[in-house]
Structure formats: C-alpha cells, structure tokens
Coordinates of C-alpha atoms in Angstrom, one line a residue:
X712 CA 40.1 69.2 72.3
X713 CA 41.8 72.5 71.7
X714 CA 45.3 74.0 71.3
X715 CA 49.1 73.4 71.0
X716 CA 51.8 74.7 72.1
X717 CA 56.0 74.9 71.8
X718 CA 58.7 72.3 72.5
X719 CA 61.1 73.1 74.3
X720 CA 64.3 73.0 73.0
X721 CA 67.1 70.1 73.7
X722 CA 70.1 71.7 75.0
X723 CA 73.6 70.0 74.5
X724 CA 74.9 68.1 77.5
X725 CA 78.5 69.4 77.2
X726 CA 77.2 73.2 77.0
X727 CA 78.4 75.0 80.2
X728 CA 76.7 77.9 82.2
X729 CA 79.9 78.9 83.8
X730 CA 82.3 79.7 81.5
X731 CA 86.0 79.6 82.4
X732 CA 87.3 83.6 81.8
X733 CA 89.5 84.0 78.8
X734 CA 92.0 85.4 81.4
X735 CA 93.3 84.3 84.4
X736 CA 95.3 85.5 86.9
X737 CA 98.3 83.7 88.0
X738 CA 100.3 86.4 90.3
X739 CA 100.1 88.5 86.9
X740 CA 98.2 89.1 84.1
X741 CA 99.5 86.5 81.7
X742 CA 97.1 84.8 79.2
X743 CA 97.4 80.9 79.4
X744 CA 98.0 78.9 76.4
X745 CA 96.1 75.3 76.1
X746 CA 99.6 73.9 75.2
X747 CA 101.8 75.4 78.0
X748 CA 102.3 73.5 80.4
X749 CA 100.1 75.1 83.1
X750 CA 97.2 74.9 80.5
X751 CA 97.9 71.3 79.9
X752 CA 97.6 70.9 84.1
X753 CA 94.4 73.1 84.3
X754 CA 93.2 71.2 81.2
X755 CA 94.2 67.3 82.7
X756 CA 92.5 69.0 85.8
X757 CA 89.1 69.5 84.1
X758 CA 89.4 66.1 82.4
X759 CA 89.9 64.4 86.0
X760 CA 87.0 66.2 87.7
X761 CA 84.4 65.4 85.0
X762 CA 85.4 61.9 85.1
X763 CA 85.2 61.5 88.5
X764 CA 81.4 63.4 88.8
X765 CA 79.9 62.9 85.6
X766 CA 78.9 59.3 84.6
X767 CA 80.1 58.4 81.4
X768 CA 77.3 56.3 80.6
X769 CA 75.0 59.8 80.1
X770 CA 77.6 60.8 77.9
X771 CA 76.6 61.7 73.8
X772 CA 77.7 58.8 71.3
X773 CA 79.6 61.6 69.4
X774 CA 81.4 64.8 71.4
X775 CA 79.8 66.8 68.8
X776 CA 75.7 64.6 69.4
X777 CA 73.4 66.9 70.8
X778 CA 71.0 63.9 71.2
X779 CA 71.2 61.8 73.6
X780 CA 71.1 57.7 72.7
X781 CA 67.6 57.6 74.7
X782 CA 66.2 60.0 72.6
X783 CA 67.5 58.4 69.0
X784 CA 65.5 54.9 70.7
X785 CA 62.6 56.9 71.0
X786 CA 62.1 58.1 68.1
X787 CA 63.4 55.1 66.1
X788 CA 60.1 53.4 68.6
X789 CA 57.4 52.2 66.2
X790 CA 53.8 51.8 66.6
X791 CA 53.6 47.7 66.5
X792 CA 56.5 47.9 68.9
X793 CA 54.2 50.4 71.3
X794 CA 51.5 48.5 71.0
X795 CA 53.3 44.7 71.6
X796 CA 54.7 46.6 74.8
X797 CA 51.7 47.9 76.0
X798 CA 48.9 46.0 75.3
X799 CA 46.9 43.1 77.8
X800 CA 45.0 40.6 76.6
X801 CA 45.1 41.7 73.3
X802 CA 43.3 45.4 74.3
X803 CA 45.6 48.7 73.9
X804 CA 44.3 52.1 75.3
X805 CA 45.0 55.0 73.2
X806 CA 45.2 58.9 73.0
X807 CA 46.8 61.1 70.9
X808 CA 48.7 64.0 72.8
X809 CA 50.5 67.2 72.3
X810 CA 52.4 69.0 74.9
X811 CA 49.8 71.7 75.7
X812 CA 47.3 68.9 76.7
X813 CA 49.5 67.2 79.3
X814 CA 47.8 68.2 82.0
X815 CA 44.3 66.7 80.4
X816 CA 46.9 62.9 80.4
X817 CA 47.7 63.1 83.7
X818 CA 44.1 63.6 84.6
X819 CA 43.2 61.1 82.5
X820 CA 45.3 58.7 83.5
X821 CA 44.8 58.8 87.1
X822 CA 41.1 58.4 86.5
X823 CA 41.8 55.1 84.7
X824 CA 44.5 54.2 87.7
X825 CA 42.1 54.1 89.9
X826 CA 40.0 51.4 87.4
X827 CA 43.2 49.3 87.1
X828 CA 43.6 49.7 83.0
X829 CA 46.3 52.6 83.4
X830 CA 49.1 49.7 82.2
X831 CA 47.6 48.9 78.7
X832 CA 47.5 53.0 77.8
X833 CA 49.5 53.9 74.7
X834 CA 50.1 57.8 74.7
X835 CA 50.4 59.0 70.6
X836 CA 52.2 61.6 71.2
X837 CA 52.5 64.8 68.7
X838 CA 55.2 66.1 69.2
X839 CA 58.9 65.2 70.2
X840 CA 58.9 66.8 73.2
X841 CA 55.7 64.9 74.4
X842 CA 57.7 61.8 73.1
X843 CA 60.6 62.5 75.0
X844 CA 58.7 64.0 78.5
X845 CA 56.5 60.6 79.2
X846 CA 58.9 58.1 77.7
X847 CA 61.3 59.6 80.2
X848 CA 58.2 59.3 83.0
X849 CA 56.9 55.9 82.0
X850 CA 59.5 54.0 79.4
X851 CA 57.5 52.8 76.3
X852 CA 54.3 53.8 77.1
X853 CA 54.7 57.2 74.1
X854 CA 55.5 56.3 70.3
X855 CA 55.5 59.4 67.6
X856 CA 54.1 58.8 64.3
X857 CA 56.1 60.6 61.9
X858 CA 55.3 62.8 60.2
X859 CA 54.9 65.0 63.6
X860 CA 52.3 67.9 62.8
X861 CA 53.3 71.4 63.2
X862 CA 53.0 71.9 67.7
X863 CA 54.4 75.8 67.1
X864 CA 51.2 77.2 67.1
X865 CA 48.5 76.8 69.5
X866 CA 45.9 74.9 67.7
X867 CA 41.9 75.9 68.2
X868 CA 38.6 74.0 67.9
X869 CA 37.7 74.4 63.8
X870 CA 41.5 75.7 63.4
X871 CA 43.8 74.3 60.1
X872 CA 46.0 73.0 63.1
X873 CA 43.0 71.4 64.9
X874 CA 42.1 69.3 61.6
X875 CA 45.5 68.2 61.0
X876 CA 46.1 67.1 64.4
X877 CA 43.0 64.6 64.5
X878 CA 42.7 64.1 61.3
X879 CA 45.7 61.4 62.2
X880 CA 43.5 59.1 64.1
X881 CA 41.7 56.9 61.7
X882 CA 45.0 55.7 60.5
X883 CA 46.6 54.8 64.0
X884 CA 43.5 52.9 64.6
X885 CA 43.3 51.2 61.2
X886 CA 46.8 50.1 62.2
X887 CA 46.5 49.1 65.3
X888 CA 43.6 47.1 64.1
X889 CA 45.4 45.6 61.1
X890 CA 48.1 44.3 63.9
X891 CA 45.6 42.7 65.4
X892 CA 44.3 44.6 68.5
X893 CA 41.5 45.3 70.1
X894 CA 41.3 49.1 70.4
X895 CA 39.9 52.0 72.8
X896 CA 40.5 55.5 71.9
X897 CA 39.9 58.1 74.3
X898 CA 40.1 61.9 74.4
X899 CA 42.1 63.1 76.7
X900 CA 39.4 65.7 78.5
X901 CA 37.8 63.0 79.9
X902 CA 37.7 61.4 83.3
X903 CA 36.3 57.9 84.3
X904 CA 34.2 57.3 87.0
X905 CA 34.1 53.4 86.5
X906 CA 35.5 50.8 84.6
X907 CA 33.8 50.4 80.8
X908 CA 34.6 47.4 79.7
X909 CA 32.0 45.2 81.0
X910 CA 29.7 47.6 79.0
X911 CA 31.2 46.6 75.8
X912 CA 28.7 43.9 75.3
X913 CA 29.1 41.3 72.9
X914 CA 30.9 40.8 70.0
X915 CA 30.2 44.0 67.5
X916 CA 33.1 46.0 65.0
X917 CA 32.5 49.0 66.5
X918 CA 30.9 50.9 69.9
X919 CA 30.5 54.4 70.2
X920 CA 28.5 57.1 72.0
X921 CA 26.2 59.7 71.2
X922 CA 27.3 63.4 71.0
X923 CA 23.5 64.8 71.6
X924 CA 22.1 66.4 74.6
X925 CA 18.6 64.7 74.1
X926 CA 18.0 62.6 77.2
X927 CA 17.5 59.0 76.1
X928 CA 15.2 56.9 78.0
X929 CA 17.2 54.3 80.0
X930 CA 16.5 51.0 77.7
X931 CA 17.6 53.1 74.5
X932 CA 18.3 51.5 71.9
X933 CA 21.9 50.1 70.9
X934 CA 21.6 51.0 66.9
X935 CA 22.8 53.6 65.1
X936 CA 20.6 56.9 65.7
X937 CA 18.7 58.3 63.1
X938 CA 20.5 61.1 60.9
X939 CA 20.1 64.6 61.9
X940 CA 19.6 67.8 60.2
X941 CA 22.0 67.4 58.2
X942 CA 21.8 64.1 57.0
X943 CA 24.0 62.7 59.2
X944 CA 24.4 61.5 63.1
X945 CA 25.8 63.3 65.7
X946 CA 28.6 60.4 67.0
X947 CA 30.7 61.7 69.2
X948 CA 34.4 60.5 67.8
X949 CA 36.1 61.3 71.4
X950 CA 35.6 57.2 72.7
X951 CA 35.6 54.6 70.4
X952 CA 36.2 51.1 71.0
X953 CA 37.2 48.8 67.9
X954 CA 38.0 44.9 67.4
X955 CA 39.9 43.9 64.6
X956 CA 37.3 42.8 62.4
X957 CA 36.4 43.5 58.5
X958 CA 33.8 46.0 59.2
X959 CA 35.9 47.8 62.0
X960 CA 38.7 48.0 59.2
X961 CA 36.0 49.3 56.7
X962 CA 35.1 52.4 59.0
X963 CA 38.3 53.3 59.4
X964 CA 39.2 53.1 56.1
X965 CA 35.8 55.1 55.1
X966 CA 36.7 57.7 57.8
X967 CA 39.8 58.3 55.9
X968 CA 38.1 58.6 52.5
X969 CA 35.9 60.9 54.1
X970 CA 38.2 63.3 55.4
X971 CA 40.1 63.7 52.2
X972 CA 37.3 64.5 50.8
X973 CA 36.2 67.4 52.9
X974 CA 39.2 68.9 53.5
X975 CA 39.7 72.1 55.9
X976 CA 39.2 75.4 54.2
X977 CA 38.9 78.9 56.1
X978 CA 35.3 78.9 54.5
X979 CA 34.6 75.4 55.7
X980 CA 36.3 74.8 59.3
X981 CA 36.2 71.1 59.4
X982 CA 37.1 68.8 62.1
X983 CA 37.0 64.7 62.1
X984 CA 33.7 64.3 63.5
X985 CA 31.4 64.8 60.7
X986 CA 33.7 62.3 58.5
X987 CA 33.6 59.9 61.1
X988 CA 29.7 60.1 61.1
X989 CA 29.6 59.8 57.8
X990 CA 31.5 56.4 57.3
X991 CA 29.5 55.3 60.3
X992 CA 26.2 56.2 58.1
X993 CA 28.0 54.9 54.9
X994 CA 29.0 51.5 56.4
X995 CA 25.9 50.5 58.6
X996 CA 24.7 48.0 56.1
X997 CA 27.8 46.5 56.7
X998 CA 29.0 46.8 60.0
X999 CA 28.3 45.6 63.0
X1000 CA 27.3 48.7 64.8
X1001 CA 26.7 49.6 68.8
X1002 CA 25.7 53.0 70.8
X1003 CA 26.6 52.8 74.4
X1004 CA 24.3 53.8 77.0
X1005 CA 23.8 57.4 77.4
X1006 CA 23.3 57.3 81.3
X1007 CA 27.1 55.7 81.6
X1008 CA 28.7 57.7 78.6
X1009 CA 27.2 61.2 78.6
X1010 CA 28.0 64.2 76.4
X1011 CA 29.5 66.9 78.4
X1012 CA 26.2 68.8 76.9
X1013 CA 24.3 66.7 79.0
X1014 CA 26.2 66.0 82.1
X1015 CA 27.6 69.5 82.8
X1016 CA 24.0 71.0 82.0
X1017 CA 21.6 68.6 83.1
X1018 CA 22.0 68.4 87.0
X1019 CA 18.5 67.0 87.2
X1020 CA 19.4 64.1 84.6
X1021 CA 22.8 63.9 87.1
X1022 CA 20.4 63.2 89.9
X1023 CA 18.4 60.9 88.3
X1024 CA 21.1 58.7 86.7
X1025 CA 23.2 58.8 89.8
X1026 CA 25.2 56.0 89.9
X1027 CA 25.2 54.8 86.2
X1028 CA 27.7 57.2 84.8
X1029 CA 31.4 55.9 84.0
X1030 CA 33.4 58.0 81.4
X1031 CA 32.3 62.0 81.4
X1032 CA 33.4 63.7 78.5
X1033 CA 34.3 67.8 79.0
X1034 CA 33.6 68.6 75.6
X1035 CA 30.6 71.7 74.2
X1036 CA 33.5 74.2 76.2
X1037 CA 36.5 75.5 74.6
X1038 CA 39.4 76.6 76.0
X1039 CA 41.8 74.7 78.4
X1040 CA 41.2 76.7 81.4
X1041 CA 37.4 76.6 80.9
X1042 CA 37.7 72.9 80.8
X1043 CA 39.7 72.9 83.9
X1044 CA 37.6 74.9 85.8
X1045 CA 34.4 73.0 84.6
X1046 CA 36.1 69.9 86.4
X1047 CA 37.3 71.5 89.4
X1048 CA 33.3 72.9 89.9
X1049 CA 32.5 69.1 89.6
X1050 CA 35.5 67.5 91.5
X1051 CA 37.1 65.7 88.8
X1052 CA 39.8 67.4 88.1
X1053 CA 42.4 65.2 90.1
X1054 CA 46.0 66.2 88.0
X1055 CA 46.8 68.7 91.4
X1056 CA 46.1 66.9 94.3
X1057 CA 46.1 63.1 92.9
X1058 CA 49.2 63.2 90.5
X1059 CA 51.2 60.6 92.9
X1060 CA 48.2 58.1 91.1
X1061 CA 49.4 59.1 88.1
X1062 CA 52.1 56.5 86.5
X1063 CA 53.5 59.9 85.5
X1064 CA 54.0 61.5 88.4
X1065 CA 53.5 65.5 89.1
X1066 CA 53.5 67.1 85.4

C-alpha cells in the first residue's frame, strides 16, 4: 500500500453562498435596520422560507455546531461496537483505509460482493473524512481508532507516514481477537477471484501466505517456510486470517513488541512486514501455524510476472495481491491490463456505490 492524502473540510450547514447585500434598495437608497420594522418583515420572511424548505431534523444541535449529530455518533463508534454490527457467525472482514485508497475499497469490495462476504467487512478507517464518507454510504460498516494518524501528507512505501499507518494493525487485530472474533485482514489492493474460506482448513491460530516469487510445487507444504537471507521469512502481512486463540493472541502481541523495537528511522525505512515475520519465527514453537496455497494466494511477484505459472494454475487462484509495484496509478493500470480492476464499470456491486 502507498500514499495519503487531505480531508476535506466540513463546512457549516448555516454558511450561505448568496449573501444578502448590505444595501438594499427600497425606491431609495436607505440602509435597513434588523429592528425596523421592514427588517423585522424581511427577517420573519427568511425565518418562514427556511422553515418551510429546510428540514429541521438536518438541523445542528447548537446554532453555533459545525458538526452535525451523525458525525459526533460516528466518531463516538467503537471498535467492539463495529465489530458486534458487522460480524456473521462470529467472522469480521477487515481493512484499514485512508481516503487516498478509496478507490482500492471499492474495488475490493465489489470483488468480495460478488463471493457473498461483502456484509461482514469492517472498513478501519484513517481518517475522519474516510469515517464520515462510508458511514454516510453504508451505516456502521467504518469505525476510527483514535488516535487518527497524520492523512496531510501523502504517505509512500518505506515513508515515516507509511510505518505509522500500519504499524496500527497488530493492535486492531489483537482486539478484535480479545472480543472474541474470528478475524481476516485484507489489503485493500487486492481483488478476489473466489471465495477463501473453504481453504482455511482446520482449526490453526494463524494462516497466512507467502510473499516470494519462487513457484511452489502444487502439494507444498502448509508449515512455516524456512528463513531467508536474512534470517527471517518473507510472510506477506497483506491477508491474514486469525481465530481467537492463545497463540493467535501471542503473535499479535509479539508483532507489537517487534515493531517497537525496530522503529522507523530515515537510515532504516521500516515497514510492518519484517516485525510480523519475525513474531511469526519467534512464536512457531508455540503456535499453531498454516501457509496457504501458493496457486490460490499468489504474490503479485508471481501472478503479474509469471504468465506461464498463470496458465498452468488456471483455475486455482482466488485472492491476487497487486503488491511488488508502487504507486496508485501503476497499481491501477496493472489491474486494468489484467481485467480486475472493476471500481469504473462495476461500482453499482459495490455496497458503496460510485466513489
């Protein structure tokens, strides 16, 4: 995931565009008073009109609020109330947005529409404005967990912004999971092909896939892969599914450990994904660990890249992940070339509508 951009701001309901002129002419010249009695009439006047055309239900609590009461629900919204609202069968879909990346939802979401899970999606949003846009869109379905991180600035791969953004996510998992939820976190530059839960087999803490091009033989194996170069595994942290369990608890809480201890720094541009891969290695004594299959959760490395591999696993592929490219409109390009970019032409699937 990449950048972030401005909110807009929220302009006061009783602000008006069309000024009445300080003068106005009568015959003559005269200035009107608001306390003579043609001010009174012209002010009575005004009084009548916006009660007869304005509802008074849309109306501020105060004459002086500039926030509307929807928006003080919102962000009074917590994250067990989100997820009581949201989940099915105890399973809550989530993704953690700012307003740059709503485009990326919308596609998202109508890929899962169209696999009949779009209703248990919980939307993290960044940002008040995200907050505001899809609550407005689809009531409930948004909750902001304060404190919001700093959306002025457009927020890069490896950026200060980048690491602050998702280094959030352990902790909305962890407390999703302490509620007692099942848990799947997606990025939102990714599109499903299929349905994925009858893939997550059995009953292990944590699934996850793997963020290397290799190609895996068919029957890989469902353990943890062996550490890389760097003494670690590549795991991508962009779709994770979690039950609430002990050792899904533990990885979460190692992931934040992890990240606090390799903080962002211009020399070392950190992101999540090593710290998740290293309470993954940390806590596989412990916990119950399983890789998804390569041939239905590719890397973008692999499926964007590999069009022979495409061929041959034709078929088997269910979530595609449009990550090893930066750059929103490289990413959207990259799906138009492959026809799954569906936020133009599909957003009436979208239980958001045309963003």
């Amino acid at each position: 995931m990449s950048s972030f951009l401005h909110q807009r701001p929220l302009h006061s309901v009783l602000s008006d565009p069309y000024p009445l002129s300080p003068r106005y002419s009568f015959n003559s010249q005269r200035q009107i008073s608001i306390f003579s009695r043609t001010g009174l009439i012209v002010l009575f006047s005004l009084m009548l009109i916006l009660g007869v055309f304005m509802p008074w239900t849309g109306l501020p609590q105060g004459i002086f609020s500039v926030t509307k009461p929807s928006l003080t629900k919102w962000r009074e919204y917590t994250l067990a109330q989100a997820v009581s609202f949201v989940a099915k069968n105890g399973t809550v879909i989530v993704c953690a947005v700012s307003q740059p990346y709503l485009r990326f939802l919308n596609n998202w979401l109508i890929s899962i529409a169209r696999q009949k899970h779009q209703d248990k999606v919980l939307v993290i949003a960044e940002d008040y404005a995200t907050l505001y846009e899809i609550n407005e869109r689809w009531p409930g379905h948004a909750v902001l967990v304060p404190p919001a991180p700093d959306s002025q600035t457009a927020h890069k791969f490896g950026s200060q912004g980048f690491f602050n953004f998702t280094s959030r996510r352990p902790r909305h998992l962890l407390h999703i999971l302490e509620l007692g939820y099942n848990v799947m976190y997606n990025d939102v530059d990714m599109v499903w092909l299929g349905d994925p839960f009858p893939y997550l087999l059995g009953k292990h803490d944590v699934y996850f896939t793997d963020d290397m091009a290799a190609v895996k033989p068919l029957n890989h194996s469902h353990d943890l892969p062996p550490p890389g170069k760097k003494g670690r595994t590549y795991i991508c942290s962009c779709m994770i599914f979690l039950r609430p369990t002990g050792g899904a608890k533990l990885v979460m809480k190692k992931w934040i450990e992890e990240l606090q201890a390799q903080p962002w720094s211009k020399a070392k541009k950190s992101n999540d994904q090593p710290a998740f891969n290293w309470a993954l290695n940390k806590t596989a004594g412990q916990v119950d660990l399983y890789l998804l299959p390569q041939a239905a959760f590719p890397t973008g490395g692999l499926y964007f890249k590999n069009q022979t591999w495409v061929q041959e696993t034709k078929g088997k592929h269910v979530i595609i992940h449009n990550n090893y490219i930066t750059g929103f409109e490289k990413k959207v390009k990259r799906f138009r070339d492959f026809g799954l970019w569906l936020a133009d032409d599909h957003y009436q699937e979208s239980p958001l509508g045309n963003l």
